CSV table of C-alpha atoms and ligand atoms in Angstrom, one decimal:
chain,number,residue,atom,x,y,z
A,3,UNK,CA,82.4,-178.8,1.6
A,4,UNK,CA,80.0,-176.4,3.5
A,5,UNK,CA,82.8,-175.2,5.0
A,6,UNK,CA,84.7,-173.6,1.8
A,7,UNK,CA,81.5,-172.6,0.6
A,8,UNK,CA,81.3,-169.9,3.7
A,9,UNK,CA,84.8,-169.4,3.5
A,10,UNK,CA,84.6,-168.3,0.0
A,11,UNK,CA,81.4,-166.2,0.3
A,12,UNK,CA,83.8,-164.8,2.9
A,13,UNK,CA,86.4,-163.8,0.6
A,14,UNK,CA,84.4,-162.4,-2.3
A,15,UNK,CA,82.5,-160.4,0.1
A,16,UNK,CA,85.5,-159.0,1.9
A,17,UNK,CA,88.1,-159.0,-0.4
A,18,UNK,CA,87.0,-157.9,-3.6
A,19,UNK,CA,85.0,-154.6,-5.1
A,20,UNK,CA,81.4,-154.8,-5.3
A,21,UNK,CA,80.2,-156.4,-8.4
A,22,UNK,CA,83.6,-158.0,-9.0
A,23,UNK,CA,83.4,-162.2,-8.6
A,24,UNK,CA,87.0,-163.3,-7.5
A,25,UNK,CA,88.7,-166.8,-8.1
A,26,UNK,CA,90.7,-168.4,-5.2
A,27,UNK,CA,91.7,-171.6,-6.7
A,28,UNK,CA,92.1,-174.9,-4.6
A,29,UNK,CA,93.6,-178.0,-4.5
A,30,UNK,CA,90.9,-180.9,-5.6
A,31,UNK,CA,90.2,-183.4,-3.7
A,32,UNK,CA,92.1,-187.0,-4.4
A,33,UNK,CA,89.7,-189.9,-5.0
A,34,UNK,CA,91.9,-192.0,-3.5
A,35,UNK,CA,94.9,-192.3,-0.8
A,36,UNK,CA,98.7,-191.5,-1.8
A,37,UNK,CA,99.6,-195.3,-1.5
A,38,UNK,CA,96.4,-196.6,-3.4
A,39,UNK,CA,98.0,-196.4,-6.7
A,40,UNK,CA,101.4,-198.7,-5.7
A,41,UNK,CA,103.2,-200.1,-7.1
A,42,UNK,CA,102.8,-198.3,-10.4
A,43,UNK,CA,103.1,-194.7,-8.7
A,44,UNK,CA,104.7,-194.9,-5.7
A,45,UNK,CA,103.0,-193.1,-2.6
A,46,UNK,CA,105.8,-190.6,-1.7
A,47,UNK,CA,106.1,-189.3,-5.3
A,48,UNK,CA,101.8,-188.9,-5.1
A,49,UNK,CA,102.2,-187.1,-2.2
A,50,UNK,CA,105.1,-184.5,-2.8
A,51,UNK,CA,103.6,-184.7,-6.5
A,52,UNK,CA,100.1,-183.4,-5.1
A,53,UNK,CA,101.0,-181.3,-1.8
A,54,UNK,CA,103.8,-179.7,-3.0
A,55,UNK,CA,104.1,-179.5,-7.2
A,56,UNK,CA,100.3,-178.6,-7.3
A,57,UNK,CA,100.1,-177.1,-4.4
A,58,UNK,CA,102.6,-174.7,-5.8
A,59,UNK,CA,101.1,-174.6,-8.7
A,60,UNK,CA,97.6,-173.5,-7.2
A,61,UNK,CA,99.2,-171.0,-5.0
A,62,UNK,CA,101.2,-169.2,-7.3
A,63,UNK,CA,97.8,-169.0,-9.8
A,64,UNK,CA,96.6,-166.9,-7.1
A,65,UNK,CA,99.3,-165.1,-6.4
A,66,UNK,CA,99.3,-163.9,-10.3
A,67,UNK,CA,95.2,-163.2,-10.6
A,68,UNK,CA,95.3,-161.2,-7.4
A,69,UNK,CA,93.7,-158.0,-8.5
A,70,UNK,CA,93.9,-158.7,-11.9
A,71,UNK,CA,91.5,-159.1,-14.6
A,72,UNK,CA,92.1,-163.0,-14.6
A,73,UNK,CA,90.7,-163.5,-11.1
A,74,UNK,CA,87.1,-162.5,-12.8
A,75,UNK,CA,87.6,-165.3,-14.7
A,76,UNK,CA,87.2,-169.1,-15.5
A,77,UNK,CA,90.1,-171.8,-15.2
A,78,UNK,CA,88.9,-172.7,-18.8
A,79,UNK,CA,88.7,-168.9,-19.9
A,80,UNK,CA,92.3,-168.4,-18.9
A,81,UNK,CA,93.4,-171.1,-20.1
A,82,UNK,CA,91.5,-170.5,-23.6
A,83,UNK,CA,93.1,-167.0,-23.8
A,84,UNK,CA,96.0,-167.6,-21.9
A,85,UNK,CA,98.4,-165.6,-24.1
A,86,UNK,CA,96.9,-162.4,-23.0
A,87,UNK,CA,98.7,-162.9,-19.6
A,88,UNK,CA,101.6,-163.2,-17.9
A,89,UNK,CA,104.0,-165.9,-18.3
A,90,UNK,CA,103.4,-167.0,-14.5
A,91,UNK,CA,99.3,-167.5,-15.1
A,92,UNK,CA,100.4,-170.0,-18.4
A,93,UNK,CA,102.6,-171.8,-16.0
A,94,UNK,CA,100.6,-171.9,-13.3
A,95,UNK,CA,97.2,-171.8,-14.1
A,96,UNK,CA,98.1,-174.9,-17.1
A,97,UNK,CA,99.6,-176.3,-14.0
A,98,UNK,CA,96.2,-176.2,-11.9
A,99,UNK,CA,93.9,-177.5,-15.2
A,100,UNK,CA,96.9,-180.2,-16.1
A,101,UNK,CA,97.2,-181.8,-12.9
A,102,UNK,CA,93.7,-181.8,-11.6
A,103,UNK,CA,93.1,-183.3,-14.6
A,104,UNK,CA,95.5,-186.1,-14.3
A,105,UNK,CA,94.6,-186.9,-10.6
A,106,UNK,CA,91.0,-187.3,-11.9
A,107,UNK,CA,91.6,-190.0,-14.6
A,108,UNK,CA,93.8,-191.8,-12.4
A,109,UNK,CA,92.7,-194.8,-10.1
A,110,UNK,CA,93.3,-197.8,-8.0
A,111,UNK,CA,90.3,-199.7,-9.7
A,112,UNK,CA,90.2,-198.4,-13.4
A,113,UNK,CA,88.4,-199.9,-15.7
A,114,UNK,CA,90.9,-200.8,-18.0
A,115,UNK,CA,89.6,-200.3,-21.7
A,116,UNK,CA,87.4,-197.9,-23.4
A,117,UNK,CA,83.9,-198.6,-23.8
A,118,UNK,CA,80.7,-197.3,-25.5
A,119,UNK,CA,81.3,-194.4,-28.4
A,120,UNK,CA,84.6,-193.6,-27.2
A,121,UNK,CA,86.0,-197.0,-27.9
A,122,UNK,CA,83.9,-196.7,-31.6
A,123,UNK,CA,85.9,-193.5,-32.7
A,124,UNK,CA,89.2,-194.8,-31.1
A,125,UNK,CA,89.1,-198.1,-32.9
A,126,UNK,CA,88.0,-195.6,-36.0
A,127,UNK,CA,90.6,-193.5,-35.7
A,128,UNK,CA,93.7,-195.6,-34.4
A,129,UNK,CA,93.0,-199.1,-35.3
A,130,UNK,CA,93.0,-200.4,-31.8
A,131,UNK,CA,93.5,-198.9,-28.0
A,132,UNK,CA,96.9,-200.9,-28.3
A,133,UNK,CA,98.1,-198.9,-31.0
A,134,UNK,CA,97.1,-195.1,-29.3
A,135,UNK,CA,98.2,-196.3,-26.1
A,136,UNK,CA,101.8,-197.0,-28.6
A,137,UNK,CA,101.0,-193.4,-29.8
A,138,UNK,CA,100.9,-191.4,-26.6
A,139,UNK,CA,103.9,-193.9,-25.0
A,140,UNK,CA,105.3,-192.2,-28.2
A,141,UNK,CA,104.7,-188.8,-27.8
A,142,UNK,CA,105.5,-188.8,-24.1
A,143,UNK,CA,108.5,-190.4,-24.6
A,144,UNK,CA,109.6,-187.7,-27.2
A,145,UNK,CA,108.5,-184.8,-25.5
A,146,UNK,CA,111.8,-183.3,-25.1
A,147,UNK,CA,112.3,-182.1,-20.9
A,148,UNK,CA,109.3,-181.4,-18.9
A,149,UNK,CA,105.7,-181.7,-20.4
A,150,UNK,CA,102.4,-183.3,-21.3
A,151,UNK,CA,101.3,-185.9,-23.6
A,152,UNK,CA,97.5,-185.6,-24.6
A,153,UNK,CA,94.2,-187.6,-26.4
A,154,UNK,CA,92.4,-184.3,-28.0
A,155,UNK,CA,89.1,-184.0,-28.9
A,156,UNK,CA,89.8,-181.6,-31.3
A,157,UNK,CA,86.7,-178.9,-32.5
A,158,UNK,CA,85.9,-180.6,-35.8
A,159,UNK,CA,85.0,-183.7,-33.4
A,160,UNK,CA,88.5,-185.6,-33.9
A,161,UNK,CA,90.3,-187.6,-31.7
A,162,UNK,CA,94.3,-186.9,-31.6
A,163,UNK,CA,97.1,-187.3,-30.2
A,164,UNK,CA,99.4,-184.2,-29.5
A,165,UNK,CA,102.1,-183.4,-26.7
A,166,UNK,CA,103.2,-179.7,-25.0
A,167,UNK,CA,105.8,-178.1,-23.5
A,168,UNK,CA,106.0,-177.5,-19.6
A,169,UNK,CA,102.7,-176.6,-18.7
A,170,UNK,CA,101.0,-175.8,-21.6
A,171,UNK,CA,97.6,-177.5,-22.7
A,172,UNK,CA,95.6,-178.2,-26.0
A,173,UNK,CA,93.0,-175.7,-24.4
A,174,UNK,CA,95.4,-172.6,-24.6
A,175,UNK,CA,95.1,-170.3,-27.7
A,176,UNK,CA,99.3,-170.7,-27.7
A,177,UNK,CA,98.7,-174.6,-28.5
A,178,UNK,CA,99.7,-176.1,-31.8
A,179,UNK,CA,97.0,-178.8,-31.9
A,180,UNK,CA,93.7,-177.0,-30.0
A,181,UNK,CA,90.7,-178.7,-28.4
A,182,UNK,CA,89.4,-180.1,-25.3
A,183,UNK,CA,92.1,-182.9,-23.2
A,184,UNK,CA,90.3,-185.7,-22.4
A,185,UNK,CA,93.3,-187.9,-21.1
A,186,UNK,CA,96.7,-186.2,-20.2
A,187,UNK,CA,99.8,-188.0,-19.0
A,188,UNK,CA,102.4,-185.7,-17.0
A,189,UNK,CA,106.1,-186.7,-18.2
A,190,UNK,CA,107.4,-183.8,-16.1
A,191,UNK,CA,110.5,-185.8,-13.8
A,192,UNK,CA,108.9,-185.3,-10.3
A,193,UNK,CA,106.1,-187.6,-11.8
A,194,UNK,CA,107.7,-191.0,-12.1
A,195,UNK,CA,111.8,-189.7,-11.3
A,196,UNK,CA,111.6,-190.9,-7.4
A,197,UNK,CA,110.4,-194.5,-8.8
A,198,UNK,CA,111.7,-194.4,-12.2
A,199,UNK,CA,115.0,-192.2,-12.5
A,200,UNK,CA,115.4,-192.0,-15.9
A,201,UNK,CA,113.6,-194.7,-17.0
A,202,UNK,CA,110.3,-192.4,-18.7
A,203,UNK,CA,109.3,-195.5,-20.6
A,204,UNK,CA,109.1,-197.5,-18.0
A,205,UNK,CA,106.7,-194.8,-15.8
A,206,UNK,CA,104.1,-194.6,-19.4
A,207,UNK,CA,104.1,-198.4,-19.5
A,208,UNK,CA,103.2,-198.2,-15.7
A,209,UNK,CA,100.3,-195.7,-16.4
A,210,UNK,CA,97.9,-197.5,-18.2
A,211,UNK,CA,97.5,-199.9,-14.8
A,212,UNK,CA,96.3,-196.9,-12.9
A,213,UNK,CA,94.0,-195.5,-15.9
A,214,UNK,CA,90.5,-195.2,-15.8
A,215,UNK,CA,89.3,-195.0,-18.5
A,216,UNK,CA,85.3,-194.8,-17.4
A,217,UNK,CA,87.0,-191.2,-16.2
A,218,UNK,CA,88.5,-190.6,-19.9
A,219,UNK,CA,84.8,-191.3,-21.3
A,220,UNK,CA,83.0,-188.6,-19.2
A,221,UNK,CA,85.9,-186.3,-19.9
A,222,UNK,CA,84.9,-187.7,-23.7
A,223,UNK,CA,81.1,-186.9,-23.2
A,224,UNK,CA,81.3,-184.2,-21.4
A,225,UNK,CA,83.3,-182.4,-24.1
A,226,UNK,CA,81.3,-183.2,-26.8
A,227,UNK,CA,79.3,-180.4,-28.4
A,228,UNK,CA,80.2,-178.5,-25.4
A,229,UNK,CA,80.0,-174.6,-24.3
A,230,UNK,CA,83.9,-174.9,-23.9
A,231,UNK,CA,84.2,-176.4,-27.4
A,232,UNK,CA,82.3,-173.5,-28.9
A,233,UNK,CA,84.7,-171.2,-27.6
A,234,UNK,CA,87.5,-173.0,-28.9
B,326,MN3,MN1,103.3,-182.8,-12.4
Protein backbone atom coordinates (compact mmCIF):
# COMPACT_ATOMS: atom_id res chain seq x y z
CA UNK A 1 0.00 0.00 0.00
CA UNK A 2 2.85 2.39 0.98
CA UNK A 3 4.32 1.47 -1.96
CA UNK A 4 1.58 2.86 -4.63
CA UNK A 5 1.29 5.69 -2.53
CA UNK A 6 5.09 6.82 -3.45
CA UNK A 7 4.60 5.50 -6.77
CA UNK A 8 1.78 7.83 -7.36
CA UNK A 9 3.18 10.89 -5.71
CA UNK A 10 5.82 9.93 -8.29
CA UNK A 11 3.66 10.25 -11.20
CA UNK A 12 1.67 13.39 -10.35
CA UNK A 13 4.87 15.02 -9.58
CA UNK A 14 6.65 14.01 -12.72
CA UNK A 15 4.14 13.50 -15.09
CA UNK A 16 1.73 16.11 -14.95
CA UNK A 17 1.64 20.20 -15.00
CA UNK A 18 1.90 21.92 -11.83
CA UNK A 19 -1.41 22.40 -10.26
CA UNK A 20 -2.99 19.63 -12.37
CA UNK A 21 -3.96 16.29 -10.07
CA UNK A 22 -3.83 13.24 -12.43
CA UNK A 23 -5.77 9.89 -12.18
CA UNK A 24 -3.88 6.57 -12.87
CA UNK A 25 -6.56 4.06 -12.19
CA UNK A 26 -5.73 0.51 -10.80
CA UNK A 27 -6.96 -2.75 -10.45
CA UNK A 28 -8.60 -3.27 -6.79
CA UNK A 29 -7.57 -5.57 -4.70
CA UNK A 30 -9.68 -9.12 -4.58
CA UNK A 31 -10.97 -9.96 -1.07
CA UNK A 32 -10.56 -13.29 -1.80
CA UNK A 33 -8.59 -16.00 -4.03
CA UNK A 34 -9.66 -16.92 -7.78
CA UNK A 35 -10.87 -20.40 -6.63
CA UNK A 36 -12.59 -19.16 -3.33
CA UNK A 37 -15.86 -18.61 -5.04
CA UNK A 38 -16.12 -22.50 -6.74
CA UNK A 39 -18.19 -24.03 -7.60
CA UNK A 40 -20.58 -21.16 -8.38
CA UNK A 41 -17.76 -19.08 -10.38
CA UNK A 42 -15.29 -21.12 -11.48
CA UNK A 43 -11.53 -19.98 -10.71
CA UNK A 44 -10.25 -19.73 -14.37
CA UNK A 45 -13.17 -17.52 -15.51
CA UNK A 46 -12.27 -15.24 -11.97
CA UNK A 47 -9.03 -15.04 -13.05
CA UNK A 48 -9.12 -14.18 -16.91
CA UNK A 49 -12.42 -12.24 -15.74
CA UNK A 50 -10.15 -10.06 -13.32
CA UNK A 51 -6.50 -9.98 -15.01
CA UNK A 52 -7.42 -9.73 -18.24
CA UNK A 53 -11.26 -8.13 -18.91
CA UNK A 54 -10.64 -5.49 -16.04
CA UNK A 55 -7.37 -5.31 -16.51
CA UNK A 56 -8.16 -4.09 -19.99
CA UNK A 57 -10.62 -2.22 -18.88
CA UNK A 58 -8.46 -0.23 -16.38
CA UNK A 59 -5.72 0.18 -18.86
CA UNK A 60 -7.45 1.47 -21.66
CA UNK A 61 -9.31 4.17 -19.03
CA UNK A 62 -5.91 5.49 -18.88
CA UNK A 63 -5.01 5.35 -22.08
CA UNK A 64 -8.20 7.68 -22.95
CA UNK A 65 -7.71 10.34 -19.82
CA UNK A 66 -4.02 10.77 -20.64
CA UNK A 67 -3.80 14.45 -20.99
CA UNK A 68 -7.22 15.07 -21.01
CA UNK A 69 -9.54 16.86 -18.99
CA UNK A 70 -10.96 13.45 -17.51
CA UNK A 71 -7.73 12.56 -15.83
CA UNK A 72 -8.51 15.72 -13.36
CA UNK A 73 -11.30 13.99 -12.50
CA UNK A 74 -13.26 11.47 -10.26
CA UNK A 75 -14.33 7.76 -11.33
CA UNK A 76 -17.77 8.91 -10.05
CA UNK A 77 -17.52 12.44 -11.91
CA UNK A 78 -16.83 10.65 -15.19
CA UNK A 79 -19.09 8.45 -14.80
CA UNK A 80 -21.88 11.14 -13.78
CA UNK A 81 -20.98 13.21 -16.91
CA UNK A 82 -19.82 10.60 -18.95
CA UNK A 83 -21.54 11.82 -22.19
CA UNK A 84 -19.23 14.61 -22.51
CA UNK A 85 -16.46 12.08 -23.51
CA UNK A 86 -15.33 9.81 -25.70
CA UNK A 87 -17.01 6.64 -26.42
CA UNK A 88 -13.77 4.70 -25.10
CA UNK A 89 -13.91 6.59 -21.37
CA UNK A 90 -17.98 5.28 -21.30
CA UNK A 91 -16.71 1.87 -22.12
CA UNK A 92 -13.91 1.78 -20.20
CA UNK A 93 -14.16 3.79 -17.32
CA UNK A 94 -18.14 2.05 -16.76
CA UNK A 95 -16.00 -0.94 -17.12
CA UNK A 96 -13.54 0.04 -14.11
CA UNK A 97 -16.77 1.33 -11.69
CA UNK A 98 -18.87 -1.89 -12.97
CA UNK A 99 -16.53 -4.50 -12.20
CA UNK A 100 -14.87 -3.16 -9.09
CA UNK A 101 -18.07 -3.04 -7.99
CA UNK A 102 -19.08 -6.52 -8.67
CA UNK A 103 -15.71 -8.02 -7.17
CA UNK A 104 -16.62 -6.10 -3.98
CA UNK A 105 -20.20 -7.57 -3.31
CA UNK A 106 -18.98 -10.86 -4.14
CA UNK A 107 -17.79 -13.49 -1.49
CA UNK A 108 -16.94 -16.93 -0.37
CA UNK A 109 -18.71 -16.32 3.09
CA UNK A 110 -21.73 -14.00 2.24
CA UNK A 111 -24.12 -13.37 4.43
CA UNK A 112 -26.89 -14.55 2.53
CA UNK A 113 -30.05 -12.18 3.19
CA UNK A 114 -30.49 -8.54 3.70
CA UNK A 115 -30.64 -7.18 7.07
CA UNK A 116 -31.36 -3.96 9.00
CA UNK A 117 -33.17 -0.94 6.90
CA UNK A 118 -32.22 -2.39 3.71
CA UNK A 119 -34.25 -5.51 4.15
CA UNK A 120 -37.25 -2.92 5.54
CA UNK A 121 -37.50 -0.98 2.15
CA UNK A 122 -36.83 -4.25 0.08
CA UNK A 123 -39.67 -6.10 1.74
CA UNK A 124 -41.55 -2.48 1.26
CA UNK A 125 -40.85 -2.21 -2.11
CA UNK A 126 -40.78 -5.88 -3.52
CA UNK A 127 -42.77 -7.97 -1.23
CA UNK A 128 -39.94 -10.23 -0.34
CA UNK A 129 -35.92 -10.64 -1.29
CA UNK A 130 -37.34 -13.86 -3.17
CA UNK A 131 -39.31 -11.90 -5.44
CA UNK A 132 -36.31 -9.01 -6.36
CA UNK A 133 -33.90 -11.65 -6.58
CA UNK A 134 -36.88 -13.11 -9.39
CA UNK A 135 -36.71 -9.41 -10.69
CA UNK A 136 -33.03 -8.98 -11.41
CA UNK A 137 -32.75 -13.03 -12.52
CA UNK A 138 -35.34 -11.22 -14.83
CA UNK A 139 -33.70 -8.35 -16.02
CA UNK A 140 -30.38 -10.07 -16.46
CA UNK A 141 -31.77 -12.66 -18.24
CA UNK A 142 -33.47 -10.17 -20.75
CA UNK A 143 -30.75 -7.95 -21.19
CA UNK A 144 -30.31 -8.51 -24.76
CA UNK A 145 -26.01 -9.37 -25.52
CA UNK A 146 -23.53 -7.97 -23.15
CA UNK A 147 -24.54 -5.97 -19.99
CA UNK A 148 -25.53 -5.22 -16.38
CA UNK A 149 -28.45 -5.94 -14.34
CA UNK A 150 -28.71 -3.38 -11.25
CA UNK A 151 -30.68 -2.74 -7.57
CA UNK A 152 -30.76 1.36 -7.83
CA UNK A 153 -31.06 3.57 -5.11
CA UNK A 154 -32.56 6.00 -7.12
CA UNK A 155 -32.34 10.14 -5.92
CA UNK A 156 -35.89 10.36 -4.58
CA UNK A 157 -34.63 7.49 -2.16
CA UNK A 158 -36.23 4.38 -4.13
CA UNK A 159 -35.10 1.10 -4.56
CA UNK A 160 -35.32 -0.33 -8.36
CA UNK A 161 -34.43 -2.57 -10.48
CA UNK A 162 -33.03 -1.47 -13.92
CA UNK A 163 -30.51 -3.21 -16.52
CA UNK A 164 -27.82 -1.48 -19.19
CA UNK A 165 -26.25 -2.03 -22.12
CA UNK A 166 -22.40 -3.12 -22.37
CA UNK A 167 -20.83 -1.05 -19.90
CA UNK A 168 -23.05 1.49 -19.03
CA UNK A 169 -24.22 2.24 -15.38
CA UNK A 170 -27.20 3.87 -13.46
CA UNK A 171 -24.57 6.59 -12.51
CA UNK A 172 -24.03 7.90 -16.04
CA UNK A 173 -26.02 10.98 -17.25
CA UNK A 174 -26.80 8.58 -20.60
CA UNK A 175 -28.72 6.10 -18.20
CA UNK A 176 -32.44 5.57 -18.46
CA UNK A 177 -33.10 4.84 -14.82
CA UNK A 178 -30.30 7.19 -12.75
CA UNK A 179 -29.02 6.73 -9.20
CA UNK A 180 -26.42 5.18 -7.11
CA UNK A 181 -25.83 0.94 -7.95
CA UNK A 182 -25.73 -0.71 -4.89
CA UNK A 183 -25.73 -4.42 -6.31
CA UNK A 184 -24.67 -5.04 -9.99
CA UNK A 185 -24.69 -8.48 -11.66
CA UNK A 186 -22.38 -8.70 -14.91
CA UNK A 187 -24.30 -10.89 -17.70
CA UNK A 188 -21.46 -10.00 -20.13
CA UNK A 189 -20.49 -13.90 -21.65
CA UNK A 190 -16.82 -13.97 -20.26
CA UNK A 191 -18.67 -13.85 -16.76
CA UNK A 192 -20.27 -17.29 -16.48
CA UNK A 193 -19.65 -18.56 -20.58
CA UNK A 194 -16.43 -20.79 -19.52
CA UNK A 195 -18.80 -22.57 -16.74
CA UNK A 196 -22.11 -21.86 -18.18
CA UNK A 197 -22.01 -21.72 -22.08
CA UNK A 198 -25.18 -20.47 -22.86
CA UNK A 199 -26.89 -21.39 -19.97
CA UNK A 200 -27.23 -17.28 -18.35
CA UNK A 201 -29.95 -18.52 -16.11
CA UNK A 202 -28.17 -20.99 -14.70
CA UNK A 203 -24.93 -18.39 -13.95
CA UNK A 204 -27.90 -15.70 -12.03
CA UNK A 205 -29.25 -18.61 -10.15
CA UNK A 206 -25.49 -19.42 -9.13
CA UNK A 207 -24.90 -15.77 -8.01
CA UNK A 208 -26.88 -15.29 -5.16
CA UNK A 209 -24.51 -18.20 -3.33
CA UNK A 210 -21.57 -15.92 -3.70
CA UNK A 211 -23.58 -12.68 -2.66
CA UNK A 212 -22.87 -10.65 0.23
CA UNK A 213 -25.23 -8.98 0.98
CA UNK A 214 -23.54 -7.20 4.34
CA UNK A 215 -21.49 -5.62 1.10
CA UNK A 216 -24.86 -4.59 -0.73
CA UNK A 217 -25.95 -2.83 2.72
CA UNK A 218 -22.81 -0.51 3.04
CA UNK A 219 -23.10 0.07 -0.65
CA UNK A 220 -26.97 0.86 0.63
CA UNK A 221 -25.74 3.19 3.60
CA UNK A 222 -23.14 4.60 2.16
CA UNK A 223 -25.33 5.93 -0.71
CA UNK A 224 -27.88 7.32 1.31
CA UNK A 225 -28.08 11.08 1.46
CA UNK A 226 -24.74 11.06 -0.06
CA UNK A 227 -22.43 13.81 -1.84
CA UNK A 228 -22.59 11.54 -4.96
CA UNK A 229 -26.48 11.44 -4.76
CA UNK A 230 -26.60 15.21 -4.71
CA UNK A 231 -24.85 15.41 -7.86
CA UNK A 232 -27.12 13.05 -9.33
MN1 LIG B 1 -17.20 -8.49 -16.86
Amino acid sequence: MKKNIVNNAFLILFAMPAGAVAQEYKLPELNYAYADLEPYIDAMTMEIHYTKHHQAYVNNLNKAIENTDAAKLSLEDLMLNVSKFSPAVRNNGGGHYNHSLFWNILSPKPQLLPSGKLAEMINETFGSVEELKKQLNQAGATRFGSGWAWLVLTKDNKLVVSSTPNQDNPLMDVAEVRGIPILGIDVWEHAYYLKYQNKRPDYLEAFWHVLDWKKVEENFNSAINSELMKKL
